[in-house]
mmCIF file of C-alpha atoms in Angstrom:
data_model
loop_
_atom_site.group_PDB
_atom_site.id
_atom_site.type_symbol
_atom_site.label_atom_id
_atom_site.label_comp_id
_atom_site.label_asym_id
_atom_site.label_seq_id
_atom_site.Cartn_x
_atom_site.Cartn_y
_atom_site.Cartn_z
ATOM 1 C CA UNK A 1 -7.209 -12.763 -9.318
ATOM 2 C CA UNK A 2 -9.718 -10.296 -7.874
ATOM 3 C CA UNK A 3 -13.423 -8.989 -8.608
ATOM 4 C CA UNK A 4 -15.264 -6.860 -6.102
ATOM 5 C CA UNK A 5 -18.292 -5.249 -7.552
ATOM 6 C CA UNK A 6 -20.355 -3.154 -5.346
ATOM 7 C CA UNK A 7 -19.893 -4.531 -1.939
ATOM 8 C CA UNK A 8 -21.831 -3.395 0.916
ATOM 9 C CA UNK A 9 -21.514 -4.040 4.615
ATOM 10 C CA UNK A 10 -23.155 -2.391 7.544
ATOM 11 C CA UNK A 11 -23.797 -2.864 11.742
ATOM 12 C CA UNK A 12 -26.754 -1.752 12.220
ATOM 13 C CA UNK A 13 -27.406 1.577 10.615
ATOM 14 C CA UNK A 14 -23.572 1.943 10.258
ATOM 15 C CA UNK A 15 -21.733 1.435 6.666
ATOM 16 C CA UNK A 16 -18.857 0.339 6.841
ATOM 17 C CA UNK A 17 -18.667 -0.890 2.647
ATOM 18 C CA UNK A 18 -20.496 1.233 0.506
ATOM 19 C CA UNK A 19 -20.034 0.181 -3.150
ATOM 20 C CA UNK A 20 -16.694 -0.980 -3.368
ATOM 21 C CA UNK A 21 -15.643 -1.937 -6.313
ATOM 22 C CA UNK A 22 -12.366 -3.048 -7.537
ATOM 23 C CA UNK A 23 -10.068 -5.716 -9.280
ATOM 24 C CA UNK A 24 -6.918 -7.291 -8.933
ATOM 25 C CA UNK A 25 -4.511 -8.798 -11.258
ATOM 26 C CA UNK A 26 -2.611 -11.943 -10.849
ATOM 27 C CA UNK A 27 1.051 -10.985 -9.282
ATOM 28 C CA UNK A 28 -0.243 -7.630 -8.028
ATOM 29 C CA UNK A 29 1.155 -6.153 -4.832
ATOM 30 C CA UNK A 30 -1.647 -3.715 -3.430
ATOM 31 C CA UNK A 31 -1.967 -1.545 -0.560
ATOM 32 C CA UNK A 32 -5.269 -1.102 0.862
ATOM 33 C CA UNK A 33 -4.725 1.756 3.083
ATOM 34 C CA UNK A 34 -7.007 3.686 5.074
ATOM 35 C CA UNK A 35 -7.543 4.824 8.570
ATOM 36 C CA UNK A 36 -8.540 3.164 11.606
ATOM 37 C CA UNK A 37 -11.892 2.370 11.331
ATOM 38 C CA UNK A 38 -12.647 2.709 7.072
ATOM 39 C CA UNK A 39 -13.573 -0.576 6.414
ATOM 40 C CA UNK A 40 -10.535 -2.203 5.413
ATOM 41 C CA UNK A 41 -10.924 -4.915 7.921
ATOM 42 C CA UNK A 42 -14.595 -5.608 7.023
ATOM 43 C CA UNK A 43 -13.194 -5.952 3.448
ATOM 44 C CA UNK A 44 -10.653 -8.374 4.337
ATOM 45 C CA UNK A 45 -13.153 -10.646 6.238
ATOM 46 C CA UNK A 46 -15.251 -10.747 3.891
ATOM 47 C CA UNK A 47 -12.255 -11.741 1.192
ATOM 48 C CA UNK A 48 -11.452 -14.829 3.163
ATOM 49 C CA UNK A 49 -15.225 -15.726 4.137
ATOM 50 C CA UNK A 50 -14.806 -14.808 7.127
ATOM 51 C CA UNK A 51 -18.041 -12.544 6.989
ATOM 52 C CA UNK A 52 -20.763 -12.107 4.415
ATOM 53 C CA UNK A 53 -21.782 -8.991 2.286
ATOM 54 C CA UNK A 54 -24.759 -7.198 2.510
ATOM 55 C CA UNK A 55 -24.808 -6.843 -1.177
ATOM 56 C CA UNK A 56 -22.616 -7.230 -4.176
ATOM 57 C CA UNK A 57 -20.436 -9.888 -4.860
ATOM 58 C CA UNK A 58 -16.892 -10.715 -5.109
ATOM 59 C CA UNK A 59 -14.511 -13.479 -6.486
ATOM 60 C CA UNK A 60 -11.188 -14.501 -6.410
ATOM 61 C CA UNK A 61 -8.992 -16.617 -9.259
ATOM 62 C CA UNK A 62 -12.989 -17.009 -10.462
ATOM 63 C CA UNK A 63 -14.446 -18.645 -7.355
ATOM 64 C CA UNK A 64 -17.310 -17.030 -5.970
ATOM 65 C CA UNK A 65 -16.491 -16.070 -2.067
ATOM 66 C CA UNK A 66 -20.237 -16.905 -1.211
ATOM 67 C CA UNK A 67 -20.723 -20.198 -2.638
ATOM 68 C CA UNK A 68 -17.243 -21.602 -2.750
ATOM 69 C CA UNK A 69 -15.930 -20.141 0.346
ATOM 70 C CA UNK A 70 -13.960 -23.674 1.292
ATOM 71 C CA UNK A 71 -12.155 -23.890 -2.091
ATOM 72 C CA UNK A 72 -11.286 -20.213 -1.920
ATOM 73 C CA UNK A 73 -9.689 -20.626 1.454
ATOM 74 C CA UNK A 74 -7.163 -23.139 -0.091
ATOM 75 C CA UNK A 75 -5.921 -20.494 -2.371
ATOM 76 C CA UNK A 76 -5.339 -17.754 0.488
ATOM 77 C CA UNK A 77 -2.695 -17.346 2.832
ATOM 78 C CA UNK A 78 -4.012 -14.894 5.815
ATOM 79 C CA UNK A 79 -1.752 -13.415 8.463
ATOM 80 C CA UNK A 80 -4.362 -11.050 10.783
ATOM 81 C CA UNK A 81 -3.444 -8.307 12.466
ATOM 82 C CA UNK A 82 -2.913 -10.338 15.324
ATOM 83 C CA UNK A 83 -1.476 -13.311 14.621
ATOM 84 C CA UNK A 84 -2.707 -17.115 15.695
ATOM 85 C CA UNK A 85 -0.017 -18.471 17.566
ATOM 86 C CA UNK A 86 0.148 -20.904 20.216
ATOM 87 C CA UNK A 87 2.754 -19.678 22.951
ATOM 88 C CA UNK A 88 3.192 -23.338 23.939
ATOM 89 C CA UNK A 89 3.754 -25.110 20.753
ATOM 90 C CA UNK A 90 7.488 -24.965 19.293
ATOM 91 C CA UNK A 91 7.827 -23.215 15.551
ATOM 92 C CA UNK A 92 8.211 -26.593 13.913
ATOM 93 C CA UNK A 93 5.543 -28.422 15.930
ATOM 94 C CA UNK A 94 2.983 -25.249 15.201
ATOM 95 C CA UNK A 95 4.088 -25.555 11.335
ATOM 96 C CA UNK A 96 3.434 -29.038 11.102
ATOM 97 C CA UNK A 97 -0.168 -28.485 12.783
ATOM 98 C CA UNK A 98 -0.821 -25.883 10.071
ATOM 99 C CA UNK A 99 0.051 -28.127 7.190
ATOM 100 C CA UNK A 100 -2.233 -30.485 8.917
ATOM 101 C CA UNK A 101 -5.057 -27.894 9.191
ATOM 102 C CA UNK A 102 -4.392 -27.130 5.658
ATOM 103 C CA UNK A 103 -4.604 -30.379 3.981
ATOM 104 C CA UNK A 104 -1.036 -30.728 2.509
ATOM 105 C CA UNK A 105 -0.494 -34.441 2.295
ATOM 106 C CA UNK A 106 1.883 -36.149 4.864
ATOM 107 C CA UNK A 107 4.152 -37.000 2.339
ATOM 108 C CA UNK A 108 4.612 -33.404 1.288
ATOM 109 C CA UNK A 109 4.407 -31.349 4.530
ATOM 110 C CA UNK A 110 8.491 -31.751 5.358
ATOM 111 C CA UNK A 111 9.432 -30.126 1.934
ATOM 112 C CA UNK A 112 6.642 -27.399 2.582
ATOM 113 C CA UNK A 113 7.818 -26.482 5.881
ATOM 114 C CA UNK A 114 11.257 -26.069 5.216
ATOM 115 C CA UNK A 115 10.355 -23.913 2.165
ATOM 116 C CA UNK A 116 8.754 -21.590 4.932
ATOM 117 C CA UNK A 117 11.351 -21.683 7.776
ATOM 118 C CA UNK A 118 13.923 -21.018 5.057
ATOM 119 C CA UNK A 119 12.409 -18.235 2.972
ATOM 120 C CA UNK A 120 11.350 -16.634 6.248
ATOM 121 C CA UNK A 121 14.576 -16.885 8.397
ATOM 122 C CA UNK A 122 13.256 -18.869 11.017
ATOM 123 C CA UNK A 123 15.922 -22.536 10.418
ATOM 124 C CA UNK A 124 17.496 -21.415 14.099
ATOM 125 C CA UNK A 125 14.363 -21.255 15.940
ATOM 126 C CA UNK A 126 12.569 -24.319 14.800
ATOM 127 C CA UNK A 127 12.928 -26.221 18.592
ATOM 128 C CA UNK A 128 12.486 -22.815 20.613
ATOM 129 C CA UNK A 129 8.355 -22.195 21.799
ATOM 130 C CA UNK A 130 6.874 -19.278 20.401
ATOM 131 C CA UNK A 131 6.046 -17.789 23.746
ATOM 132 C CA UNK A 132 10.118 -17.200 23.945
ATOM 133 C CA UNK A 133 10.800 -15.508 20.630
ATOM 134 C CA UNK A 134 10.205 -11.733 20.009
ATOM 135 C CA UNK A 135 7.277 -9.973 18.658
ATOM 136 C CA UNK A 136 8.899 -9.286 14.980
ATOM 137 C CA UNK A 137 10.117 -13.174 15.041
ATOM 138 C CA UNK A 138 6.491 -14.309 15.782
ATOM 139 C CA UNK A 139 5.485 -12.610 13.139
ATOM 140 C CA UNK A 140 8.045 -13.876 11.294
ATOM 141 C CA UNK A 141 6.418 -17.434 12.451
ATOM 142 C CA UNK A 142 2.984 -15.830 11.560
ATOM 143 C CA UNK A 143 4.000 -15.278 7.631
ATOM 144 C CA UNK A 144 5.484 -18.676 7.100
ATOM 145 C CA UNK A 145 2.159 -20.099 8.476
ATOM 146 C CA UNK A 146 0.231 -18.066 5.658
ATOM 147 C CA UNK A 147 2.654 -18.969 3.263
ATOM 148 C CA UNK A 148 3.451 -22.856 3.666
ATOM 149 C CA UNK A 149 0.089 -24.078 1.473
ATOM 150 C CA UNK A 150 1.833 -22.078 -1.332
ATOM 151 C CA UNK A 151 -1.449 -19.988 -1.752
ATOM 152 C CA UNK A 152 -2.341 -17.807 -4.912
ATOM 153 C CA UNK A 153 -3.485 -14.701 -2.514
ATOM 154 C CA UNK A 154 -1.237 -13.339 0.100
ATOM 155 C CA UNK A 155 -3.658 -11.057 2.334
ATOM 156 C CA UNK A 156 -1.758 -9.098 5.159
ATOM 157 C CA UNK A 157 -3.604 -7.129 8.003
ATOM 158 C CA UNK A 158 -1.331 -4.497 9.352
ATOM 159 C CA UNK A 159 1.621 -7.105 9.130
ATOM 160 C CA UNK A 160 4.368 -4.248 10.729
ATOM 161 C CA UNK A 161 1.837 -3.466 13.477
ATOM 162 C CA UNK A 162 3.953 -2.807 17.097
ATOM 163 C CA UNK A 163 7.088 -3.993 15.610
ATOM 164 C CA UNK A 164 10.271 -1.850 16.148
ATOM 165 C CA UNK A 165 12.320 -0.247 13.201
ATOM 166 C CA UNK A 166 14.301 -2.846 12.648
ATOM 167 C CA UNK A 167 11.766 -5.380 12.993
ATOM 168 C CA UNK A 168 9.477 -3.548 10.432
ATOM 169 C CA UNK A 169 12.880 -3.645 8.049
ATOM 170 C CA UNK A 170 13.127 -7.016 8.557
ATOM 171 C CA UNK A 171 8.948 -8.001 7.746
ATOM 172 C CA UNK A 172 9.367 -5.768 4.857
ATOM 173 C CA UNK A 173 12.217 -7.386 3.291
ATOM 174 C CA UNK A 174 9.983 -10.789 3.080
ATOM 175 C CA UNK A 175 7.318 -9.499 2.115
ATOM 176 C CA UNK A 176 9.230 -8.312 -1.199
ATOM 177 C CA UNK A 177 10.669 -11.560 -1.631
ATOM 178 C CA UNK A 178 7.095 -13.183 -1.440
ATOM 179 C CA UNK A 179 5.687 -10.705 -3.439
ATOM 180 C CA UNK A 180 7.125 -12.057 -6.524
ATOM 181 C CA UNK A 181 5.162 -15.905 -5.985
ATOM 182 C CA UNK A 182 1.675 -14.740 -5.624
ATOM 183 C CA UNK A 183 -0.145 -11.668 -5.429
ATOM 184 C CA UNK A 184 -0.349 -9.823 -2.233
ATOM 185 C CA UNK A 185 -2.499 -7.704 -0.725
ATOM 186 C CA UNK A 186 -1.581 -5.171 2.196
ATOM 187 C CA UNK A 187 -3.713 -3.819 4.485
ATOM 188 C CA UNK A 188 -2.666 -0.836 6.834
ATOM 189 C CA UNK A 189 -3.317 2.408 7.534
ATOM 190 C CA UNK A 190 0.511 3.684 7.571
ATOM 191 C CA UNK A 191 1.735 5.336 4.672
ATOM 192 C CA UNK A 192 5.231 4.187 4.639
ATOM 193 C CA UNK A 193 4.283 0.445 4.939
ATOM 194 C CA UNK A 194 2.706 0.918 1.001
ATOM 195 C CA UNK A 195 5.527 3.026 -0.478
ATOM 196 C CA UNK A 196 8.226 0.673 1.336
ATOM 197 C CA UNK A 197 6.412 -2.279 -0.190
ATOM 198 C CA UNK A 198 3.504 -2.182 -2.679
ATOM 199 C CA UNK A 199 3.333 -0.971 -7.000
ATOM 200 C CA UNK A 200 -0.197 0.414 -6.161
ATOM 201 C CA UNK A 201 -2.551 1.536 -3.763
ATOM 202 C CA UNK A 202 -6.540 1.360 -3.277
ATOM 203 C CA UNK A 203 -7.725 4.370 -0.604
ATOM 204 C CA UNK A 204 -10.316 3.578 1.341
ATOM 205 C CA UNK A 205 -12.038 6.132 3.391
ATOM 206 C CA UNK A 206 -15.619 5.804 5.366
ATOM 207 C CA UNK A 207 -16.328 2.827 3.607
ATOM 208 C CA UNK A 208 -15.643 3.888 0.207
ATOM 209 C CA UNK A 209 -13.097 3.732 -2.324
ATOM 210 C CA UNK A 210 -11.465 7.490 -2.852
ATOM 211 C CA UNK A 211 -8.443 6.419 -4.964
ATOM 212 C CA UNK A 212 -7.353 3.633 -7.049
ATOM 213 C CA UNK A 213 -3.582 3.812 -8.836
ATOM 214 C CA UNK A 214 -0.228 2.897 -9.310
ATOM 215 C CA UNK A 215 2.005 4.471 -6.690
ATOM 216 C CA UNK A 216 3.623 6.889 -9.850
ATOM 217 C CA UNK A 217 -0.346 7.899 -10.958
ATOM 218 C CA UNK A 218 -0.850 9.314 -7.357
ATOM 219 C CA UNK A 219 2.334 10.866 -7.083
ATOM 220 C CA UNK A 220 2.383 12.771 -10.801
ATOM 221 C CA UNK A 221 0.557 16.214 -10.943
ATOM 222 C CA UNK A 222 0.871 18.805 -13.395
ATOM 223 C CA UNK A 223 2.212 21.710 -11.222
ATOM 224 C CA UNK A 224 5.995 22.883 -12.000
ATOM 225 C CA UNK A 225 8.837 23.773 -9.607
ATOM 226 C CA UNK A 226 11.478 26.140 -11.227
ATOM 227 C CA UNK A 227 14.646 27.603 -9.663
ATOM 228 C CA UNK A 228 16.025 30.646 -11.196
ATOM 229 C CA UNK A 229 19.162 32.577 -10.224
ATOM 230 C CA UNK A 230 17.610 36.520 -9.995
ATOM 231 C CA UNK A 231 17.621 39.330 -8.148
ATOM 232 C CA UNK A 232 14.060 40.511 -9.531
ATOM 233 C CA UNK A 233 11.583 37.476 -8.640
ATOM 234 C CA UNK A 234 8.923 39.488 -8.758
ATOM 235 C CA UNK A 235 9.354 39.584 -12.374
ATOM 236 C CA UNK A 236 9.715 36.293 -13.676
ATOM 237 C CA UNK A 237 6.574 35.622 -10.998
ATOM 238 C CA UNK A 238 4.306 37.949 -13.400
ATOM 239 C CA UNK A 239 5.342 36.536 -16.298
ATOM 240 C CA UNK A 240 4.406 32.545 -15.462
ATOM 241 C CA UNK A 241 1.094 33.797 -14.251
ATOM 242 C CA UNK A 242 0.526 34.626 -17.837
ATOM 243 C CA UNK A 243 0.582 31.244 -19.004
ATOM 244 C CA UNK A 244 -2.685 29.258 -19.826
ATOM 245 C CA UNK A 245 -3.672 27.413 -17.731
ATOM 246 C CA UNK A 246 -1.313 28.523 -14.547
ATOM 247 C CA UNK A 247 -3.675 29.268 -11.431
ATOM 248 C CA UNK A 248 -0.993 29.844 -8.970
ATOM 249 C CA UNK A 249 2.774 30.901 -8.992
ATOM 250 C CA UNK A 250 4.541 31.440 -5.259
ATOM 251 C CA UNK A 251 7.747 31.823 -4.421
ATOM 252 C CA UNK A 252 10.481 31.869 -2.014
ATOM 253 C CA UNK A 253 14.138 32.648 -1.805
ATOM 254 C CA UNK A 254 16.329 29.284 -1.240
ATOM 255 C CA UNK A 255 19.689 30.779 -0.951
ATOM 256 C CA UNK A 256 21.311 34.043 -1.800
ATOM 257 C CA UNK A 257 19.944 35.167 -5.094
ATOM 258 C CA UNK A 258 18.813 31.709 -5.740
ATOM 259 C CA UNK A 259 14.715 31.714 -5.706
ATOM 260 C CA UNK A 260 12.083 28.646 -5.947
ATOM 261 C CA UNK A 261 8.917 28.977 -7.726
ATOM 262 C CA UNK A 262 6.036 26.486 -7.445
ATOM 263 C CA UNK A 263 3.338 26.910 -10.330
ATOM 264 C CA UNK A 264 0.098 25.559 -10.275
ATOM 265 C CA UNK A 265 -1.701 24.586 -13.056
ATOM 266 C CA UNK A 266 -5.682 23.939 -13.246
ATOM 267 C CA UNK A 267 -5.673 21.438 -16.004
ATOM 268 C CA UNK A 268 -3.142 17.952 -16.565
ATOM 269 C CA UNK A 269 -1.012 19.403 -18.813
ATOM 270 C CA UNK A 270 2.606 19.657 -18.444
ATOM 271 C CA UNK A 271 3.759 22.814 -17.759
ATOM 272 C CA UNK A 272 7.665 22.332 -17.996
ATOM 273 C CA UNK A 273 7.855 22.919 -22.069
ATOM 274 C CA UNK A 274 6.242 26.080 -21.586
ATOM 275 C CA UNK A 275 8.252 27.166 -18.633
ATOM 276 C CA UNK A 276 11.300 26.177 -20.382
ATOM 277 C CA UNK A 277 10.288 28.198 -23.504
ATOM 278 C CA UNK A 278 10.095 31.403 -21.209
ATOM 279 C CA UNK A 279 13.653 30.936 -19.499
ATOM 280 C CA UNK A 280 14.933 30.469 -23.062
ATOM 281 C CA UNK A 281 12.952 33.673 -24.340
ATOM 282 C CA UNK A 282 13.865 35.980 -21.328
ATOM 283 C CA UNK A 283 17.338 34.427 -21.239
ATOM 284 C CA UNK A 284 16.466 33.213 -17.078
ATOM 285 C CA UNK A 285 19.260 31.869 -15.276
ATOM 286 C CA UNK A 286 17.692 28.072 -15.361
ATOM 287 C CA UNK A 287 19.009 26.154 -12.215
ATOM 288 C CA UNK A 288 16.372 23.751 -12.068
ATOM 289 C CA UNK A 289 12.780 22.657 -13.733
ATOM 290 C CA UNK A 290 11.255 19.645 -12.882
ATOM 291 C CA UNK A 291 7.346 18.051 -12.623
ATOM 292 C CA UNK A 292 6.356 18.338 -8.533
ATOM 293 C CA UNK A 293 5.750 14.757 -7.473
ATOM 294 C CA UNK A 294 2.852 14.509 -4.406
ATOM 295 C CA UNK A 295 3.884 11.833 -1.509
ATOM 296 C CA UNK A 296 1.386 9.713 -0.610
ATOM 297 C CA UNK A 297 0.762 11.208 2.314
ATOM 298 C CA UNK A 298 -0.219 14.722 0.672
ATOM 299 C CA UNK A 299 -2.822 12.615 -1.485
ATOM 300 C CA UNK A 300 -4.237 10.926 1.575
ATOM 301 C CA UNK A 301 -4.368 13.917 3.784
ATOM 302 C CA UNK A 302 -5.834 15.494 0.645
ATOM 303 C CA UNK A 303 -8.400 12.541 0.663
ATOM 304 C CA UNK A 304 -9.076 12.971 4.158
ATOM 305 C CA UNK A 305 -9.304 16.338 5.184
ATOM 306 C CA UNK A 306 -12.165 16.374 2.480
ATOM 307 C CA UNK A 307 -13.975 14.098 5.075
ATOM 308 C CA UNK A 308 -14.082 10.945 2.585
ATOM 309 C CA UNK A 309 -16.717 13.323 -0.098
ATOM 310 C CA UNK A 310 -13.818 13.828 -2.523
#
């Protein structure tokens, strides 16, 4: 659905794309996630034409964004960070302006309208002006505008941005049910917004691209966590920092004579067969052994406390 090869963008002596390269597949729900300020906006701009590269180029479903920029914008649905309303216009009389602006034929615009006041709960609101409804139900009005062209690409710019918790809830919720009838692409800088809603994330920090995975491939490392039931931890302790490859073992007593060790390995192997191989040799009281799992959020603080050279 989508090629970016080495894009570039700067103001003035400022970068705010260097090299970005990337694809998309058809049906895809990505998070592009970065902080204020790394160039996901630039990237998303430059996506829907809104803005022209430097250097490099990018497609999407084949279309070059440069020289069919018109025929690319009937296969995206956009919803910016803030979204284009018109505070004076009623839901249904806004709608049918946008199927107007997009080109669906008269005789097709009722059906398409109704498919986006129903799939975005917005059938009680049709007759009330936007200026009256609440932020999360504009933006609620703001996704069935992106959506009522049926469009191939769903891009989202912050799409939970100054909502409450249960209007976030509410946005996310659609945005799963959408995400199954074209591919979508998510662009925030708040962690929970891609775990809640997205298979895999692209990092951007400073302009470049720092990470690039499933949500599962970022999470997975190849440090162990094993509780043991012993009044000696000092001893099993010794005895995991003897295995290849372990760089680190700490510990730290959970409960009682319960204690937690976290090993640390230098290399991607997994180190839970050979853990499991000591407890069986030296007869440990095994409570627990698992793979540690990273959160998103220790990846991108990871990422960023490395200042974007990682």
């Amino acid at each position: 659905m989508i090629e970016v090869r080495n894009l570039c963008k700067s103001y003035e002596d400022d970068p705010a794309l260097d090299n970005v390269t990337f694809s998309v597949q058809d049906g895809e729900v990505i998070g592009l996630l970065g902080p204020n300020g790394a160039g996901k906006t630039t990237l998303m701009k430059i996506l829907t034409g809104f803005l022209q590269p430097d250097a490099g180029s990018a497609s999407i479903a084949g279309l070059d964004v440069l020289d069919q920029c018109a025929a690319i914008q009937q296969l995206i649905g956009y919803l910016p960070e803030n979204a284009p309303l018109y505070p004076e216009l009623t839901v249904q009389s806004y709608l049918r302006m946008i199927a107007d602006l997009r080109n669906v034929p008269g005789g097709m615009q009722q059906q398409r309208i109704s498919e986006a006041v129903i799939r975005t709960g917005l059938t009680d609101r049709l007759t009330l002006p936007i200026g009256t409804l609440s932020k999360g139900i504009r933006q609620r009005v703001g996704l069935a505008q992106a959506i009522l062209h049926r469009p191939s690409l769903l891009i989202l710019d912050e799409p939970t941005n100054g909502l409450d918790p249960t209007q976030i809830a509410e946005v996310r919720n659609l945005i799963k049910k959408l995400a199954g009838q074209c591919t979508v692409i998510i662009s925030t800088h708040i962690l929970s917004e891609v775990e809640a809603t997205c298979d895999r994330a692209i990092i951007i920090i400073k302009g470049r691209i720092k990470a690039d995975a499933r949500l599962s491939e970022l999470a997975a490392t190849s440090n162990a966590r094993l509780i043991l039931e012993t009044t000696d931890p000092e001893g099993p302790r010794q005895i995991l920092a003897g295995l290849p490859t372990v760089k680190q073992v700490s510990y730290d007593k959970i409960e009682k004579e319960r204690i937690s060790y976290l090993i640390k390995a230098d290399s991607d192997q997994d180190l839970c067969p050979a853990i499991f191989a000591l407890a069986k040799k030296h007869d440990w009281q095994l409570c627990e052994l698992r793979q540690e799992v990273r959160t998103l959020e220790a990846v991108f603080n990871e990422l960023a406390a490395a200042g974007g050279e990682k």
